[in-house]
Coordinates of C-alpha atoms and ligand atoms in Angstrom, one line a residue:
M508 CA 102.6 117.9 126.7
R509 CA 102.1 118.5 130.4
E510 CA 100.5 115.1 130.8
V511 CA 103.4 113.5 129.0
M512 CA 105.9 115.1 131.4
D513 CA 103.8 113.8 134.4
I514 CA 103.8 110.3 132.9
Q515 CA 107.6 110.5 132.3
C516 CA 108.1 111.1 136.0
S517 CA 105.7 108.4 137.1
H518 CA 106.7 104.8 137.5
D519 CA 107.5 102.7 134.4
V520 CA 104.4 100.7 133.3
F521 CA 106.4 98.5 131.0
E522 CA 107.1 95.8 133.6
N523 CA 103.4 95.8 134.8
V524 CA 102.0 95.6 131.3
M525 CA 104.3 92.8 130.2
E526 CA 103.6 90.8 133.4
L527 CA 99.9 91.1 132.8
A528 CA 100.3 90.4 129.1
K529 CA 102.2 87.2 129.8
R530 CA 99.9 86.0 132.7
R531 CA 96.6 86.7 130.9
G532 CA 97.6 85.4 127.4
F533 CA 98.3 88.6 125.4
I534 CA 102.0 88.2 124.7
W535 CA 104.4 85.3 125.3
P536 CA 108.1 84.9 124.5
A537 CA 108.3 82.6 121.4
S538 CA 109.5 79.0 121.9
E539 CA 109.9 79.7 125.6
C540 CA 110.4 76.1 126.7
Y541 CA 113.7 76.1 124.7
G542 CA 114.8 79.4 126.1
A543 CA 113.3 82.3 124.2
V544 CA 115.4 84.1 121.5
A545 CA 115.3 87.9 121.6
G546 CA 113.2 89.6 118.9
F547 CA 110.5 86.9 118.6
I548 CA 107.1 86.9 120.3
D549 CA 104.0 84.8 120.3
Y550 CA 100.6 86.5 120.5
G551 CA 98.5 84.5 123.0
P552 CA 94.7 84.0 122.6
L553 CA 93.8 87.5 123.8
G554 CA 96.8 89.2 122.1
A555 CA 96.1 87.5 118.7
M556 CA 92.4 88.6 118.9
M557 CA 93.4 92.2 119.8
K558 CA 96.0 92.4 117.1
R559 CA 93.4 91.1 114.6
R560 CA 91.0 93.9 115.7
V561 CA 93.7 96.5 115.2
E562 CA 94.5 95.1 111.8
N563 CA 90.8 95.1 110.8
I564 CA 90.4 98.8 111.9
W565 CA 93.4 99.5 109.6
R566 CA 91.7 97.6 106.8
D567 CA 88.5 99.7 107.4
F568 CA 90.5 102.9 106.8
Y569 CA 92.6 101.8 103.9
I570 CA 90.5 99.2 102.0
I571 CA 86.9 100.2 102.7
Q572 CA 87.3 104.0 103.0
E573 CA 90.2 104.6 100.7
G574 CA 89.3 101.8 98.2
Y575 CA 92.8 100.3 98.0
Y576 CA 92.6 96.5 97.6
E577 CA 94.7 94.2 99.7
I578 CA 97.1 91.8 98.1
E579 CA 99.2 89.0 99.7
C580 CA 102.7 88.3 98.4
P581 CA 105.2 85.7 99.6
T582 CA 107.4 86.6 102.5
I583 CA 110.5 85.2 100.7
A584 CA 111.6 86.7 97.4
Q585 CA 114.5 86.1 95.0
E586 CA 117.7 88.1 95.2
A587 CA 116.9 90.3 92.2
V588 CA 114.0 92.0 94.0
F589 CA 116.3 93.2 96.8
I590 CA 119.2 94.1 94.5
A591 CA 116.8 96.4 92.7
S592 CA 115.3 97.8 96.0
G593 CA 118.8 98.6 97.3
H594 CA 118.4 96.3 100.3
V595 CA 121.3 93.9 99.3
K596 CA 123.7 96.7 99.1
G597 CA 122.5 99.2 101.7
F598 CA 120.1 97.7 104.3
S599 CA 122.6 97.5 107.1
D600 CA 123.4 98.9 110.6
K601 CA 126.8 99.7 111.9
M602 CA 127.9 97.1 114.4
C603 CA 130.8 96.5 116.7
Q604 CA 131.7 93.7 119.2
C605 CA 132.6 94.4 122.8
P606 CA 136.1 93.1 123.3
H607 CA 135.3 92.3 127.0
C608 CA 131.9 90.5 127.0
K609 CA 131.8 89.7 123.2
E610 CA 128.3 91.1 122.9
Y611 CA 127.4 92.5 119.5
L612 CA 126.2 96.1 119.7
R613 CA 124.7 98.7 117.4
A614 CA 127.5 101.3 117.1
D615 CA 125.0 104.2 116.8
H616 CA 123.3 103.1 120.1
V617 CA 126.7 103.0 121.8
A618 CA 127.4 106.5 120.4
E619 CA 124.1 107.7 121.6
G620 CA 124.7 106.3 125.1
G621 CA 128.1 108.1 125.1
N622 CA 126.7 111.4 123.9
V623 CA 128.7 111.3 120.6
C624 CA 127.1 113.7 118.1
N625 CA 126.5 113.1 114.4
A626 CA 127.1 109.3 114.6
S627 CA 124.6 108.7 111.8
I628 CA 126.7 110.5 109.3
M629 CA 130.2 109.2 110.3
K630 CA 132.2 106.7 108.3
N631 CA 133.0 103.4 110.0
E632 CA 136.6 104.3 110.9
E633 CA 135.5 107.7 112.3
L634 CA 132.8 106.0 114.4
S635 CA 135.3 103.4 115.7
A636 CA 137.5 106.2 117.0
A637 CA 134.5 108.2 118.4
I638 CA 133.1 105.3 120.4
S639 CA 136.4 104.0 121.8
S640 CA 135.9 106.0 125.0
C641 CA 132.2 104.9 125.3
R642 CA 130.9 102.1 127.6
C643 CA 129.6 98.8 126.4
L644 CA 125.8 98.8 126.7
A645 CA 125.9 95.2 128.0
C646 CA 128.8 94.9 130.4
G647 CA 129.5 98.6 131.1
E648 CA 133.3 98.4 130.4
I649 CA 135.0 101.1 128.3
L650 CA 135.1 99.7 124.8
G651 CA 138.6 100.8 123.8
N652 CA 139.8 99.7 120.3
V653 CA 136.8 98.4 118.4
E654 CA 136.1 97.8 114.8
V655 CA 132.9 99.2 113.4
F656 CA 131.5 97.2 110.4
N657 CA 128.3 97.0 108.4
F658 CA 125.8 94.2 109.2
N659 CA 123.1 93.6 106.6
L660 CA 119.8 93.1 108.4
M661 CA 118.1 90.8 105.9
F662 CA 117.7 87.1 106.7
S663 CA 119.1 85.2 103.7
T664 CA 118.1 81.7 102.6
T665 CA 118.3 79.5 99.5
I666 CA 115.4 78.5 97.3
G667 CA 115.1 74.9 96.3
P668 CA 117.8 72.2 96.5
G669 CA 121.4 72.9 95.5
S670 CA 121.7 76.2 97.4
Q671 CA 122.1 78.0 94.1
R672 CA 119.2 80.4 94.2
I673 CA 119.6 83.0 96.8
G674 CA 116.4 84.3 98.5
Y675 CA 115.7 86.7 101.3
L676 CA 113.0 87.0 103.9
R677 CA 111.4 90.4 103.0
P678 CA 112.4 93.3 105.3
E679 CA 109.2 95.2 104.3
T680 CA 106.0 94.3 102.6
A681 CA 106.3 97.2 100.2
Q682 CA 108.5 95.5 97.5
G683 CA 105.7 93.0 96.7
M684 CA 103.5 95.8 95.7
F685 CA 106.1 97.4 93.5
V686 CA 107.0 94.3 91.6
D687 CA 103.3 93.7 91.0
F688 CA 102.9 97.2 89.6
S689 CA 102.0 96.2 86.0
R690 CA 99.3 93.7 87.1
L691 CA 97.9 96.2 89.6
L692 CA 97.8 98.9 86.9
R693 CA 95.8 96.6 84.6
F694 CA 93.5 95.7 87.6
Y695 CA 92.8 99.4 88.1
R696 CA 92.1 99.8 84.4
D697 CA 95.2 101.7 83.6
K698 CA 94.2 104.8 85.6
L699 CA 96.0 106.8 88.3
P700 CA 95.8 107.3 91.2
F701 CA 95.4 103.8 92.6
G702 CA 96.8 101.9 95.6
A703 CA 97.5 98.5 97.0
V704 CA 97.8 97.5 100.6
Q705 CA 99.4 94.5 102.3
I706 CA 99.4 93.3 105.9
G707 CA 102.0 90.7 106.7
K708 CA 105.2 89.6 108.3
S709 CA 108.5 91.3 107.7
Y710 CA 111.9 90.2 108.9
R711 CA 114.9 92.1 110.1
N712 CA 117.9 90.5 111.8
E713 CA 118.1 93.3 114.4
I714 CA 121.5 93.4 116.1
S715 CA 120.5 93.5 119.8
P716 CA 116.7 93.7 120.2
R717 CA 116.2 94.4 123.9
Q718 CA 113.0 96.4 123.7
G719 CA 110.1 93.9 123.9
M720 CA 107.5 94.4 121.2
I721 CA 109.2 97.6 119.9
R722 CA 112.1 96.0 118.1
L723 CA 111.4 92.5 116.8
R724 CA 113.2 90.3 114.3
E725 CA 109.8 89.1 112.9
F726 CA 107.1 91.7 113.0
T727 CA 103.9 92.7 111.2
Q728 CA 103.7 95.6 108.9
A729 CA 100.6 97.2 107.3
E730 CA 101.7 99.2 104.3
A731 CA 99.9 101.1 101.5
E732 CA 101.6 102.0 98.3
I733 CA 99.7 104.7 96.5
F734 CA 100.7 105.4 92.9
V735 CA 100.0 108.9 91.7
H736 CA 100.8 111.1 88.8
P737 CA 103.9 113.2 89.7
D738 CA 102.1 116.4 88.7
E739 CA 99.0 115.5 90.7
K740 CA 100.5 115.2 94.2
N741 CA 98.9 118.4 95.2
H742 CA 95.4 117.3 94.2
H743 CA 94.3 114.5 96.5
P744 CA 90.7 113.8 95.3
S745 CA 89.4 113.7 98.9
F746 CA 91.6 116.3 100.5
R747 CA 88.5 118.2 101.7
R748 CA 88.1 115.3 104.2
Y749 CA 91.2 116.3 106.1
G750 CA 91.9 119.9 104.9
D751 CA 90.7 121.4 108.3
Y752 CA 92.1 118.5 110.4
R753 CA 94.4 120.1 113.0
M754 CA 97.3 118.5 114.9
P755 CA 100.7 119.5 116.3
L756 CA 103.5 119.1 113.8
L757 CA 107.2 118.9 114.7
T758 CA 108.9 120.2 111.5
Y759 CA 112.6 119.6 110.8
I760 CA 113.2 123.4 111.3
Q761 CA 111.6 123.3 114.8
Q762 CA 113.8 120.3 115.7
Q763 CA 116.9 122.2 114.5
K764 CA 115.9 125.1 116.7
C765 CA 114.8 122.9 119.6
E766 CA 111.3 124.3 119.5
E767 CA 108.0 122.7 120.4
P768 CA 105.5 121.3 117.8
V769 CA 103.1 123.8 116.3
E770 CA 99.4 123.0 115.8
M771 CA 98.0 123.7 112.4
S772 CA 95.5 122.4 109.8
M773 CA 96.6 120.2 106.9
R774 CA 95.6 122.9 104.5
E775 CA 97.8 125.4 106.2
A776 CA 100.7 122.9 106.4
V777 CA 100.5 122.3 102.6
D778 CA 100.0 126.0 101.7
K779 CA 103.0 127.0 103.8
G780 CA 105.2 124.3 102.2
I781 CA 105.7 122.5 105.6
I782 CA 104.3 119.2 104.3
A783 CA 105.4 118.5 100.7
N784 CA 102.0 117.9 99.2
E785 CA 98.3 117.1 99.7
Y786 CA 98.9 113.3 99.5
V787 CA 101.4 113.3 102.3
A788 CA 99.3 115.6 104.4
Y789 CA 96.2 113.5 103.8
Y790 CA 97.8 110.4 105.1
V791 CA 99.4 112.2 108.0
A792 CA 95.9 113.2 109.1
L793 CA 94.4 109.8 108.4
T794 CA 97.1 108.2 110.4
H795 CA 96.3 110.5 113.3
E796 CA 92.6 109.6 113.2
L797 CA 93.4 105.9 112.9
L798 CA 95.7 105.9 115.9
V799 CA 93.2 107.8 118.0
T800 CA 90.5 105.3 116.9
I801 CA 92.4 102.4 118.3
G802 CA 92.7 104.2 121.6
I803 CA 96.0 106.2 121.4
N804 CA 95.8 109.3 123.5
P805 CA 96.4 112.3 121.2
E806 CA 98.4 113.9 124.0
R807 CA 101.0 111.2 123.6
L808 CA 101.1 111.3 119.8
R809 CA 103.2 113.6 117.6
F810 CA 104.1 113.8 114.0
R811 CA 107.8 114.4 113.4
Q812 CA 109.3 115.4 110.1
H813 CA 112.5 113.6 109.1
L814 CA 115.6 115.8 109.2
P815 CA 117.2 116.3 105.8
D816 CA 120.1 114.0 106.6
E817 CA 117.8 111.4 108.2
R818 CA 115.6 111.0 105.1
A819 CA 116.1 108.0 102.8
H820 CA 117.9 109.3 99.7
Y821 CA 114.8 108.6 97.5
A822 CA 112.3 110.3 99.7
T823 CA 111.3 114.0 99.2
D824 CA 109.4 114.2 102.5
C825 CA 108.8 111.8 105.4
W826 CA 106.8 112.1 108.6
D827 CA 106.9 109.7 111.5
A828 CA 103.9 109.2 113.8
E829 CA 105.6 108.8 117.2
I830 CA 103.9 107.6 120.3
F831 CA 105.3 108.4 123.7
S832 CA 106.2 105.6 126.1
P833 CA 107.5 106.2 129.6
R834 CA 109.9 103.4 129.1
F835 CA 111.1 104.0 125.5
G836 CA 110.5 107.7 124.9
W837 CA 109.0 108.7 121.6
V838 CA 108.7 105.6 119.5
E839 CA 108.4 105.7 115.7
T840 CA 105.3 103.7 114.9
V841 CA 104.2 104.8 111.4
G842 CA 106.2 106.4 108.6
I843 CA 104.6 108.4 105.9
A844 CA 106.9 109.0 102.9
D845 CA 106.8 110.4 99.4
R846 CA 109.1 107.8 97.8
T847 CA 109.0 109.5 94.4
D848 CA 109.6 107.3 91.3
Y849 CA 112.6 105.6 92.9
D850 CA 111.2 102.1 93.3
L851 CA 109.5 101.7 89.9
H852 CA 112.6 103.0 88.1
A853 CA 114.7 100.6 90.1
H854 CA 112.6 97.5 89.3
A855 CA 112.1 98.5 85.7
R856 CA 115.9 98.8 85.3
Q857 CA 116.5 95.4 87.1
S858 CA 113.7 93.4 85.4
G859 CA 113.8 95.1 82.0
I860 CA 110.0 95.5 82.2
P861 CA 108.8 99.1 81.8
M862 CA 106.8 100.3 84.8
T863 CA 105.0 103.3 83.3
V864 CA 101.4 104.5 82.8
F865 CA 100.2 105.9 79.5
I866 CA 98.5 109.2 80.3
Q867 CA 96.2 110.3 77.5
F868 CA 96.1 114.1 76.8
D869 CA 92.7 115.8 77.0
K870 CA 93.3 116.9 73.4
P871 CA 96.0 115.4 71.1
K872 CA 99.0 117.6 70.9
K873 CA 100.3 118.5 67.4
T874 CA 104.1 118.1 67.0
V875 CA 106.5 118.1 64.1
R876 CA 108.3 114.8 63.6
R877 CA 111.3 114.6 61.3
R878 CA 111.3 111.4 59.3
I879 CA 114.1 109.9 57.3
I880 CA 112.9 108.2 54.1
P881 CA 115.7 106.0 52.8
N882 CA 116.2 105.4 49.1
M883 CA 115.8 101.7 49.3
S884 CA 116.9 100.7 45.8
V885 CA 120.3 102.5 46.3
L886 CA 120.6 101.4 50.0
G887 CA 119.9 97.7 49.0
K888 CA 122.6 97.7 46.3
Q889 CA 125.2 99.5 48.5
Y890 CA 124.7 97.6 51.8
R891 CA 123.1 94.3 50.6
T892 CA 122.5 92.0 53.6
K893 CA 122.8 94.9 56.1
A894 CA 120.3 97.1 54.2
K895 CA 117.3 95.9 56.3
A896 CA 119.0 96.7 59.6
I897 CA 120.2 100.1 58.4
F898 CA 116.6 100.9 57.2
A899 CA 115.3 100.1 60.8
A900 CA 118.1 102.1 62.5
L901 CA 117.5 105.1 60.3
G902 CA 114.0 105.4 61.8
D903 CA 115.4 106.5 65.2
A904 CA 118.4 108.5 63.9
T905 CA 118.9 112.3 63.9
P906 CA 120.2 113.4 60.5
T907 CA 122.7 116.2 59.8
T908 CA 123.5 117.8 56.4
E909 CA 126.3 115.3 55.9
G910 CA 124.3 112.2 56.7
V911 CA 123.7 109.9 59.7
D912 CA 125.9 107.8 61.9
I913 CA 124.4 104.6 63.1
E914 CA 125.5 101.4 64.8
I915 CA 124.7 97.9 63.6
G916 CA 125.9 95.4 66.1
D917 CA 129.6 96.5 66.8
E918 CA 129.9 98.2 63.5
K919 CA 129.6 102.0 63.0
I920 CA 128.2 103.0 59.6
H921 CA 128.0 106.5 58.1
V922 CA 125.0 106.8 55.7
P923 CA 125.5 109.8 53.5
A924 CA 122.7 112.3 53.1
S925 CA 122.3 111.4 49.4
L926 CA 120.9 108.0 50.4
F927 CA 117.8 109.4 52.1
E928 CA 115.3 112.2 52.1
V929 CA 114.3 114.1 55.3
R930 CA 110.6 115.0 55.7
D931 CA 109.0 117.1 58.5
E932 CA 105.5 115.8 59.3
V933 CA 103.0 117.2 61.7
I934 CA 101.6 114.4 63.8
D935 CA 99.1 114.0 66.7
I936 CA 100.5 112.9 70.0
R937 CA 97.7 111.2 72.0
G938 CA 99.5 111.1 75.4
E939 CA 102.8 110.2 77.2
E940 CA 104.3 107.4 79.2
I941 CA 105.1 108.5 82.8
V942 CA 106.5 106.8 85.8
P943 CA 104.2 107.3 88.8
H944 CA 105.3 108.5 92.2
V945 CA 104.6 106.5 95.3
I946 CA 103.2 107.8 98.6
E947 CA 103.7 105.2 101.3
P948 CA 102.1 105.1 104.8
S949 CA 103.9 102.3 106.6
Y950 CA 102.5 101.0 109.9
G951 CA 104.2 98.7 112.5
I952 CA 101.3 96.7 113.9
D953 CA 103.3 95.3 116.9
R954 CA 104.3 98.8 118.0
M955 CA 100.7 99.9 117.7
C956 CA 99.6 96.9 119.8
Y957 CA 102.3 97.7 122.4
A958 CA 101.2 101.3 122.7
V959 CA 97.6 100.3 123.0
L960 CA 98.4 97.9 125.8
E961 CA 100.7 100.3 127.6
Q962 CA 98.3 103.2 127.4
A963 CA 95.3 101.0 128.5
Y964 CA 97.1 99.8 131.7
D965 CA 95.7 101.4 134.8
E966 CA 95.3 100.7 138.5
D967 CA 92.5 102.1 140.8
I968 CA 90.5 101.1 143.8
A969 CA 87.3 99.1 143.6
D970 CA 85.4 98.0 146.8
G971 CA 88.3 99.0 148.9
E972 CA 90.8 96.9 146.9
K973 CA 93.4 97.6 144.3
R974 CA 91.9 96.9 140.8
T975 CA 94.1 96.4 137.7
V976 CA 92.1 97.5 134.7
M977 CA 93.0 97.5 131.0
R978 CA 91.1 100.5 129.6
L979 CA 91.2 99.2 126.1
S980 CA 89.0 101.0 123.5
P981 CA 86.0 98.7 123.1
N982 CA 86.8 98.4 119.3
V983 CA 90.1 96.6 120.1
A984 CA 89.2 94.8 123.3
P985 CA 89.6 91.0 122.6
V986 CA 86.5 90.0 124.6
Q987 CA 83.7 92.4 123.9
V988 CA 81.2 91.5 126.6
A989 CA 81.1 89.2 129.6
V990 CA 77.9 87.4 130.7
F991 CA 77.4 86.3 134.3
P992 CA 74.5 84.5 136.0
L993 CA 74.3 85.8 139.5
M994 CA 74.0 82.2 140.6
A995 CA 74.7 79.1 138.5
R996 CA 71.2 77.7 139.3
D997 CA 67.5 78.5 139.3
G998 CA 67.5 79.0 135.6
L999 CA 69.7 82.1 135.8
D1000 CA 72.5 80.1 134.1
I1001 CA 70.2 79.0 131.3
I1002 CA 69.2 82.6 130.6
A1003 CA 72.8 83.8 130.7
D1004 CA 73.9 80.9 128.4
D1005 CA 71.1 81.9 125.9
I1006 CA 72.2 85.5 125.9
T1007 CA 75.8 84.4 125.3
H1008 CA 74.8 82.3 122.3
T1009 CA 72.7 85.1 120.9
F1010 CA 75.8 87.4 121.1
H1011 CA 77.9 84.7 119.4
K1012 CA 75.4 84.3 116.6
K1013 CA 75.6 88.0 115.9
G1014 CA 79.4 88.1 115.8
L1015 CA 80.1 89.5 119.3
L1016 CA 82.8 87.8 121.3
A1017 CA 81.1 87.1 124.6
E1018 CA 82.6 85.1 127.5
Y1019 CA 80.2 83.3 129.9
D1020 CA 81.5 83.0 133.4
D1021 CA 79.7 81.5 136.4
N1022 CA 82.8 80.8 138.5
G1023 CA 83.3 82.5 141.9
A1024 CA 81.9 85.7 143.5
I1025 CA 80.6 88.3 141.1
G1026 CA 83.2 90.8 142.2
R1027 CA 86.0 88.4 141.3
R1028 CA 84.4 87.8 137.9
Y1029 CA 84.3 91.5 137.2
R1030 CA 88.0 91.8 138.3
R1031 CA 89.0 89.0 135.9
Q1032 CA 87.3 90.8 133.0
D1033 CA 88.6 94.3 134.0
E1034 CA 92.1 92.9 133.8
I1035 CA 91.8 91.8 130.2
G1036 CA 89.9 94.9 129.2
T1037 CA 86.4 93.6 128.6
P1038 CA 84.5 96.8 128.3
F1039 CA 81.0 95.6 129.3
A1040 CA 79.5 92.9 131.5
I1041 CA 75.9 91.6 131.7
T1042 CA 74.6 90.1 134.9
V1043 CA 71.5 87.9 135.0
D1044 CA 69.8 88.1 138.4
Y1045 CA 66.5 87.1 140.0
D1046 CA 64.8 90.3 138.7
T1047 CA 65.6 89.2 135.2
K1048 CA 63.0 86.4 135.5
E1049 CA 60.3 89.0 136.5
T1050 CA 61.3 92.0 134.3
N1051 CA 63.2 90.4 131.3
T1052 CA 66.0 92.9 132.0
V1053 CA 69.6 92.5 133.0
T1054 CA 72.3 94.8 134.5
L1055 CA 74.9 96.2 132.1
R1056 CA 78.1 97.3 133.7
D1057 CA 80.7 99.7 132.3
R1058 CA 84.3 98.7 133.0
D1059 CA 85.7 102.2 133.3
T1060 CA 83.2 103.8 135.6
M1061 CA 82.0 100.5 137.2
K1062 CA 78.5 102.0 136.9
Q1063 CA 75.5 99.7 136.2
V1064 CA 72.2 100.2 134.4
R1065 CA 69.2 97.9 133.8
V1066 CA 68.5 97.3 130.2
P1067 CA 65.9 95.0 128.5
I1068 CA 67.0 91.7 127.0
D1069 CA 65.1 92.6 123.9
G1070 CA 67.5 94.6 121.6
L1071 CA 70.5 93.7 123.9
T1072 CA 72.7 92.6 121.0
E1073 CA 72.1 95.8 119.1
T1074 CA 72.8 97.9 122.2
L1075 CA 76.1 96.0 122.8
R1076 CA 77.1 96.3 119.1
A1077 CA 76.4 100.1 119.2
L1078 CA 78.5 100.4 122.4
V1079 CA 81.4 98.4 121.0
E1080 CA 81.4 100.4 117.7
G1081 CA 81.2 103.7 119.6
R1082 CA 77.9 104.7 118.1
I1083 CA 76.4 105.2 121.5
T1084 CA 78.0 105.9 124.9
F1085 CA 77.3 104.1 128.2
T1086 CA 76.2 107.4 129.7
S1087 CA 73.4 107.7 127.1
L1088 CA 71.8 104.6 128.6
M1089 CA 71.7 106.0 132.1
P1090 CA 68.3 107.0 133.4
Ligands
GAP960 N1 108.4 100.4 103.7 C1 108.9 101.4 104.6 C2 109.5 100.8 105.9 O1 109.5 99.6 106.1 P1 110.3 101.5 108.2 O2 110.3 102.8 108.9 O3 111.6 100.7 108.2 O4 109.7 101.8 106.8 C3 107.9 101.0 109.0 O5 109.2 100.6 108.9 C4 107.4 100.6 110.4 O6 107.6 99.2 110.7 C5 108.1 101.4 111.5 O7 107.5 102.7 111.7 C6 107.8 100.5 112.7 O8 106.5 100.7 113.3 C7 107.8 99.1 112.1 N2 109.1 98.4 112.3 C8 110.3 98.6 111.7 N3 111.2 97.8 112.2 C9 110.7 97.1 113.2 C10 111.1 96.1 114.1 N4 112.4 95.7 114.1 N5 110.3 95.6 115.1 C11 109.0 96.1 115.1 N6 108.5 97.0 114.3 C12 109.3 97.5 113.3

């Protein structure tokens, strides 16, 4: 926490990071030559590579380690999907327009800037009155009389010619996994728990995105939907993996009392009822480990529980992984929610397709079933053409001593008790149909990438000069190793070129560079975060060794060319440290 305070007081790294990111090919404004539109970015060559590495670490955790397969659904879906999910009706922000500069503003942001409390629970008229004395966030004038209205954040489109079929660009990847539930269930051989994951673009027509990579109109989400038996949420099969994992938790009660987060293990958090169940606790801990793996400083990471009035109406518990940014404060980067059975019920209702799982009992349960046995010969004579329908309806009816009331089409029919016999039978029930609950860890990849870049940015002194260095974790650095011949002659260039090719063949991204003084070449690589550099010098020819330089300490060590690829791979994957290679 202390370090966070220090960082808060230090200068804002946002400008420096974005300048470097643009200049060196990490992040560019999209369609810049036409005047960039806020909320859209391009990942340049290095940014796209770094993002891919972050996504692949995410895949390692969720697909390889958790065993949840990845699926890929369209980014456009028909209206029915988003009617069911509630996005058509309720996915909106409260907006107003500044009467002076005509800028559209998020009303809750205006309220926040003007210290208006409880804006999130105010009705539109109430909020209009509350923000009338606040200043416009764009021009600074007092707003005065403004109307607050709801603005749906989904981008709409039409599917096919004729504009008759409404479609929407998905605002989250999650819905694809819910609508595929029946197929996924069959894929996982009808057994709970199972999960599906998806990494892909989501779209939200954010009102005034002025926060770089933090608030985009097109962004990448990585989401897992884990389907569990509602009675088994406290029995994650691998909970022992994270039971003793400790981290600071900011519960909603601490927030209400303005207290600091408290460190505890996941086992303690579940036992004390702080985290709703083992599944949520498991993914809170896994998320912590994943974020630290990509290079997030644990001192700048916290897990905050949603306040009761902040939680989505369908969620029973929700925790956000928030990463501290000197520019933006605590930024929500991952949300881990227990979504209950809300989504599957909603899609079953809208589509008419049941979304249930048959759970077989360990032993069949005996139960008494009351059956109605109609007297068909009398029923046939009395009701003639309707007799068949009446016979079918009697199967589900509840009899009284007077008889049974049933409906055939619009007609109500009373069947007297004399026309049927009631029999109680003992039958075996093999199992039951249940609607699974969903645990959802939802990651924003762009926010993770921004945090990685921001936290990696550093300046120090090398050879008496200022050095800009991106201290990226080697597992996300776009270029993994640089290879330099000391001189581009005398065969040194050939050896360096051969080493580079060997790295490439073994899947390491190596960059060969023979341009300029060696110090300049190091600086160029330091600036893009390349963690290691190899230099081929005249000794190489005699000893078959090269120098290996560590970006962070700038220390060098001589290592043999034999086994070099394996050494580099182990360094990049974090299986060995540079220090362990020092004599
Ligand atoms: N399916 C749940 C869901 O979408 P969310 O909290 O709205 O939940 C999950 O989004 C994550 O997606 C957020 O924690 C954030 O990292 C990212 N995200 C949401 N809106 C974003 C935006 N406009 N720009 C960039 N990332 C965004």
